[in-house]
Short mmCIF file of C-alpha atoms in Angstrom, two decimals:
data_model
loop_
_atom_site.label_atom_id
_atom_site.label_comp_id
_atom_site.label_asym_id
_atom_site.label_seq_id
_atom_site.Cartn_x
_atom_site.Cartn_y
_atom_site.Cartn_z
CA MET O 25 -9.71 -6.40 5.17
CA GLY O 26 -8.73 -9.72 3.58
CA TYR O 27 -5.77 -10.60 1.43
CA ARG O 28 -6.38 -8.07 -1.31
CA PRO O 29 -3.23 -6.36 -2.65
CA ARG O 30 -3.73 -2.75 -3.73
CA GLY O 31 -0.30 -1.18 -3.34
CA PHE O 32 0.74 1.37 -0.73
CA VAL O 33 -1.89 3.88 0.44
CA PRO O 34 -0.73 6.95 2.44
CA LEU O 35 -2.06 6.98 6.00
CA ARG O 36 -0.39 9.72 8.09
CA HIS O 37 2.79 11.68 8.78
CA LEU O 38 5.10 10.88 11.65
CA HIS O 39 5.44 14.63 12.32
CA GLY O 40 1.68 15.25 12.42
CA ASN O 41 1.12 16.97 9.08
CA VAL O 42 -2.41 16.38 7.78
CA SER O 43 -1.83 16.76 4.03
CA PHE O 44 0.14 14.62 1.61
CA GLN O 45 2.28 16.57 -0.83
CA THR O 46 3.92 15.04 -3.88
CA ARG O 47 6.75 15.91 -6.23
CA ARG O 48 6.66 15.32 -9.99
CA TYR O 49 9.40 13.19 -11.54
CA GLU O 50 10.16 12.02 -15.04
CA VAL O 51 9.57 8.35 -15.82
CA SER O 52 12.29 6.69 -17.84
CA ALA O 53 11.41 4.95 -21.10
CA GLY O 54 13.77 2.31 -19.73
CA ASN O 55 11.31 1.44 -16.96
CA PRO O 56 10.55 -2.15 -17.97
CA THR O 57 7.28 -2.63 -16.09
CA ARG O 58 3.85 -0.98 -16.16
CA LEU O 59 3.44 1.57 -13.36
CA PHE O 60 0.33 1.77 -11.19
CA PRO O 61 -0.76 4.24 -8.52
CA GLY O 62 0.43 2.72 -5.24
CA ASP O 63 3.63 1.23 -6.68
CA PRO O 64 6.88 1.93 -4.81
CA VAL O 65 9.60 3.42 -7.02
CA LYS O 66 13.30 4.28 -7.11
CA LEU O 67 15.46 6.74 -9.03
CA VAL O 68 17.82 5.50 -11.74
CA ASP O 69 19.85 8.26 -13.41
CA GLY O 70 17.36 10.77 -12.02
CA MET O 71 14.29 9.05 -13.49
CA ILE O 72 11.55 6.85 -12.06
CA ARG O 73 11.60 3.09 -12.21
CA ARG O 74 9.53 0.57 -10.29
CA VAL O 75 11.33 -1.17 -7.43
CA ASN O 76 12.58 -4.72 -7.72
CA THR O 77 10.05 -7.42 -6.81
CA SER O 78 12.35 -10.45 -6.94
CA ALA O 79 12.44 -12.83 -3.99
CA VAL O 80 15.06 -10.85 -2.04
CA GLY O 81 16.37 -7.56 -3.35
CA SER O 82 20.07 -7.09 -3.85
CA ALA O 83 21.89 -5.15 -1.13
CA LEU O 84 23.10 -2.89 -3.95
CA GLU O 85 19.54 -2.06 -5.05
CA PRO O 86 18.93 1.72 -5.03
CA PRO O 87 16.95 3.06 -2.05
CA ILE O 88 13.22 3.70 -2.29
CA LEU O 89 12.13 7.18 -3.38
CA GLY O 90 8.44 6.88 -2.56
CA VAL O 91 5.07 5.74 -3.88
CA VAL O 92 3.20 6.67 -7.07
CA ARG O 93 0.14 8.89 -6.69
CA THR O 94 -0.67 10.03 -10.26
CA LEU O 95 0.75 9.18 -13.68
CA TYR O 96 1.05 11.32 -16.82
CA ASN O 97 1.95 10.70 -20.44
CA SER O 98 5.06 12.14 -22.11
CA VAL O 99 3.44 15.55 -22.67
CA GLY O 100 2.15 15.86 -19.09
CA ARG O 101 -1.46 14.83 -19.64
CA PRO O 102 -2.92 12.88 -16.70
CA LEU O 103 -3.62 9.24 -17.45
CA THR O 104 -7.26 8.38 -16.80
CA PHE O 105 -9.54 5.37 -17.08
CA ASN O 106 -10.03 3.92 -20.55
CA GLN O 107 -12.69 1.35 -19.87
CA PRO O 108 -13.25 -1.51 -20.14
CA THR O 109 -9.60 -2.48 -20.45
CA ALA O 110 -7.31 0.07 -18.80
CA GLY O 111 -7.02 2.14 -15.65
CA PRO O 112 -4.74 5.17 -15.07
CA THR O 113 -1.47 3.28 -15.55
CA LEU O 114 1.70 3.91 -17.56
CA ASN O 115 2.89 1.12 -19.83
CA GLY O 116 6.35 -0.33 -19.43
CA SER O 117 9.10 1.07 -21.69
CA THR O 118 7.08 4.29 -22.00
CA ALA O 119 8.28 7.77 -21.07
CA GLY O 120 6.05 9.92 -18.90
CA PHE O 121 5.80 11.66 -15.55
CA ALA O 122 4.66 10.66 -12.06
CA ASP O 123 3.62 12.46 -8.91
CA ILE O 124 5.38 10.68 -6.04
CA TYR O 125 4.77 10.66 -2.30
CA ASP O 126 8.47 11.20 -1.53
CA ASP O 127 8.31 12.45 2.07
CA PRO O 128 10.22 9.93 4.23
CA ASP O 129 7.87 10.64 7.16
CA ILE O 130 4.74 9.33 5.41
CA THR O 131 3.41 6.00 6.64
CA PHE O 132 1.35 3.71 4.41
CA ILE O 133 -1.33 1.05 4.69
CA VAL O 134 -0.49 -2.07 2.70
CA ASN O 135 -1.81 -5.60 2.43
CA ALA O 136 0.30 -8.48 3.72
CA THR O 137 0.66 -11.96 2.27
CA THR O 138 -0.32 -13.48 5.64
CA SER O 139 -1.55 -12.13 8.96
CA VAL O 140 0.90 -9.90 10.82
CA SER O 141 1.07 -10.35 14.58
CA ALA O 142 2.15 -8.01 17.36
CA ASN O 143 5.60 -9.63 17.64
CA GLN O 144 6.37 -8.51 14.07
CA ILE O 145 5.88 -4.80 14.83
CA GLY O 146 9.21 -3.02 14.45
CA GLN O 147 10.58 -5.71 12.15
CA PHE O 148 11.74 -5.04 8.60
CA VAL O 149 10.05 -6.55 5.59
CA ARG O 150 10.39 -6.68 1.82
CA THR O 151 7.84 -6.17 -0.91
CA THR O 152 6.36 -8.67 -3.30
CA ALA O 153 3.76 -8.28 -6.02
CA ALA O 154 0.62 -10.22 -6.88
CA THR O 155 -1.13 -9.76 -10.21
CA ALA O 156 -2.15 -6.12 -10.61
CA ASN O 157 -5.60 -5.13 -11.86
CA THR O 158 -4.90 -3.34 -15.14
CA ALA O 159 -8.53 -2.56 -15.92
CA ALA O 160 -9.08 -0.88 -12.54
CA GLY O 161 -5.56 0.53 -12.25
CA ILE O 162 -4.92 -1.20 -8.90
CA SER O 163 -1.37 -2.03 -7.89
CA GLY O 164 -0.49 -5.60 -6.97
CA PHE O 165 2.18 -4.63 -4.44
CA ARG O 166 2.05 -5.97 -0.89
CA ILE O 167 4.54 -6.96 1.81
CA GLU O 168 5.94 -10.46 2.23
CA SER O 169 4.97 -10.95 5.85
CA THR O 170 6.47 -14.45 6.03
CA ASP O 171 9.91 -12.84 5.67
CA THR O 172 10.39 -10.32 8.49
CA THR O 173 13.78 -9.62 10.04
CA ALA O 174 15.60 -7.40 12.52
CA SER O 175 17.89 -6.16 9.71
CA ALA O 176 16.97 -3.53 7.12
CA VAL O 177 19.42 -4.92 4.55
CA SER O 178 17.32 -5.87 1.51
CA HIS O 179 14.17 -5.41 3.65
CA ARG O 180 13.35 -1.77 3.03
CA TRP O 181 10.04 -1.32 4.88
CA GLN O 182 9.40 -1.32 8.62
CA ILE O 183 6.17 -2.59 10.18
CA MET O 184 4.65 -0.03 12.55
CA GLY O 185 1.40 -1.73 13.47
CA VAL O 186 -1.85 -3.13 12.22
CA SER O 187 -4.19 -0.91 10.21
CA PRO O 188 -6.65 1.42 11.98
CA GLU O 189 -9.55 -0.75 10.79
CA HIS O 190 -8.12 -3.69 12.69
CA ARG O 191 -7.39 -1.59 15.78
CA ILE O 192 -10.99 -0.47 16.18
CA GLY O 193 -12.49 -3.84 15.27
CA LEU O 194 -13.97 -3.00 11.85
CA ALA O 195 -12.00 -5.59 9.89
CA THR O 196 -13.64 -8.88 9.08
CA GLU O 197 -10.75 -11.04 10.31
CA THR O 198 -10.76 -9.88 13.92
CA GLY O 199 -12.51 -7.74 16.45
CA GLN O 200 -9.60 -7.42 18.83
CA GLU O 201 -6.95 -4.73 19.02
CA GLY O 202 -3.36 -5.76 18.40
CA VAL O 203 -4.01 -9.28 17.15
CA SER O 204 -3.00 -10.61 13.75
CA ALA O 205 -4.12 -8.64 10.71
CA SER O 206 -3.69 -8.67 6.95
CA ASP O 207 -3.53 -4.86 6.54
CA VAL O 208 -0.62 -3.16 8.26
CA GLU O 209 0.96 0.26 8.65
CA VAL O 210 4.53 0.56 7.34
CA LYS O 211 7.14 3.21 6.64
CA ILE O 212 10.06 3.28 4.22
CA ALA O 213 13.17 2.25 6.16
CA ASP O 214 15.65 2.74 3.32
CA HIS O 215 14.57 6.10 1.87
CA LEU O 216 16.58 8.03 -0.70
CA PHE O 217 16.22 11.29 1.24
CA ARG O 218 16.89 9.87 4.70
CA ARG O 219 19.99 7.72 4.93
CA GLN O 220 22.32 7.83 7.91
CA LYS O 221 25.42 7.08 5.88
CA ALA O 222 26.55 6.88 2.29
CA ARG O 223 26.20 3.36 0.96
CA LEU O 224 29.57 1.73 0.26
CA ALA O 225 28.69 -1.92 -0.16
CA GLY O 226 25.14 -2.79 0.72
CA SER O 227 22.19 -1.05 2.23
CA VAL O 228 22.34 0.94 5.47
CA GLY O 229 19.47 0.68 7.92
CA PRO O 230 17.21 3.55 9.00
#
């Protein structure tokens, strides 16, 4: 599928459910960065903020809540396209609401910075962000596939496999199952609603 960041796109449920439900949360006016559909988010004082995209997240960073589906203004009106300059995004430092895929059993398709090979499946990875497309409302989030590790500390996503397009040979980069691919399936390893232990000093793995 090429190296084309577009955020996290829901793919399936680990428990077999065929529909993707969301929950609506309030977005804090203290959220410093524009929100896009497909952005991963966290809760700060019960409100939505975009996750950290610095080189390596702090071990004290809050866990991931989920991924943005739809955004609303402060009175609950859905944000839509305002062409030619703006997609359905919520400006930074602006209060509003967001529908979030917050089920910890949802897996997502996401673009990687480089090809992901079979030996990286099961490894943990962090996010990074390229330039988002404001006019089209397309998230710039992707995974940093050059930084995979066996530890979930500060690496809050787990690679589950290459995307279905790569598996069945539809992707342009390869026609073989299980070889390197730029679109991969991941799940949230450090999810707010699924943590084995309370965090005392640093993140706890899945």
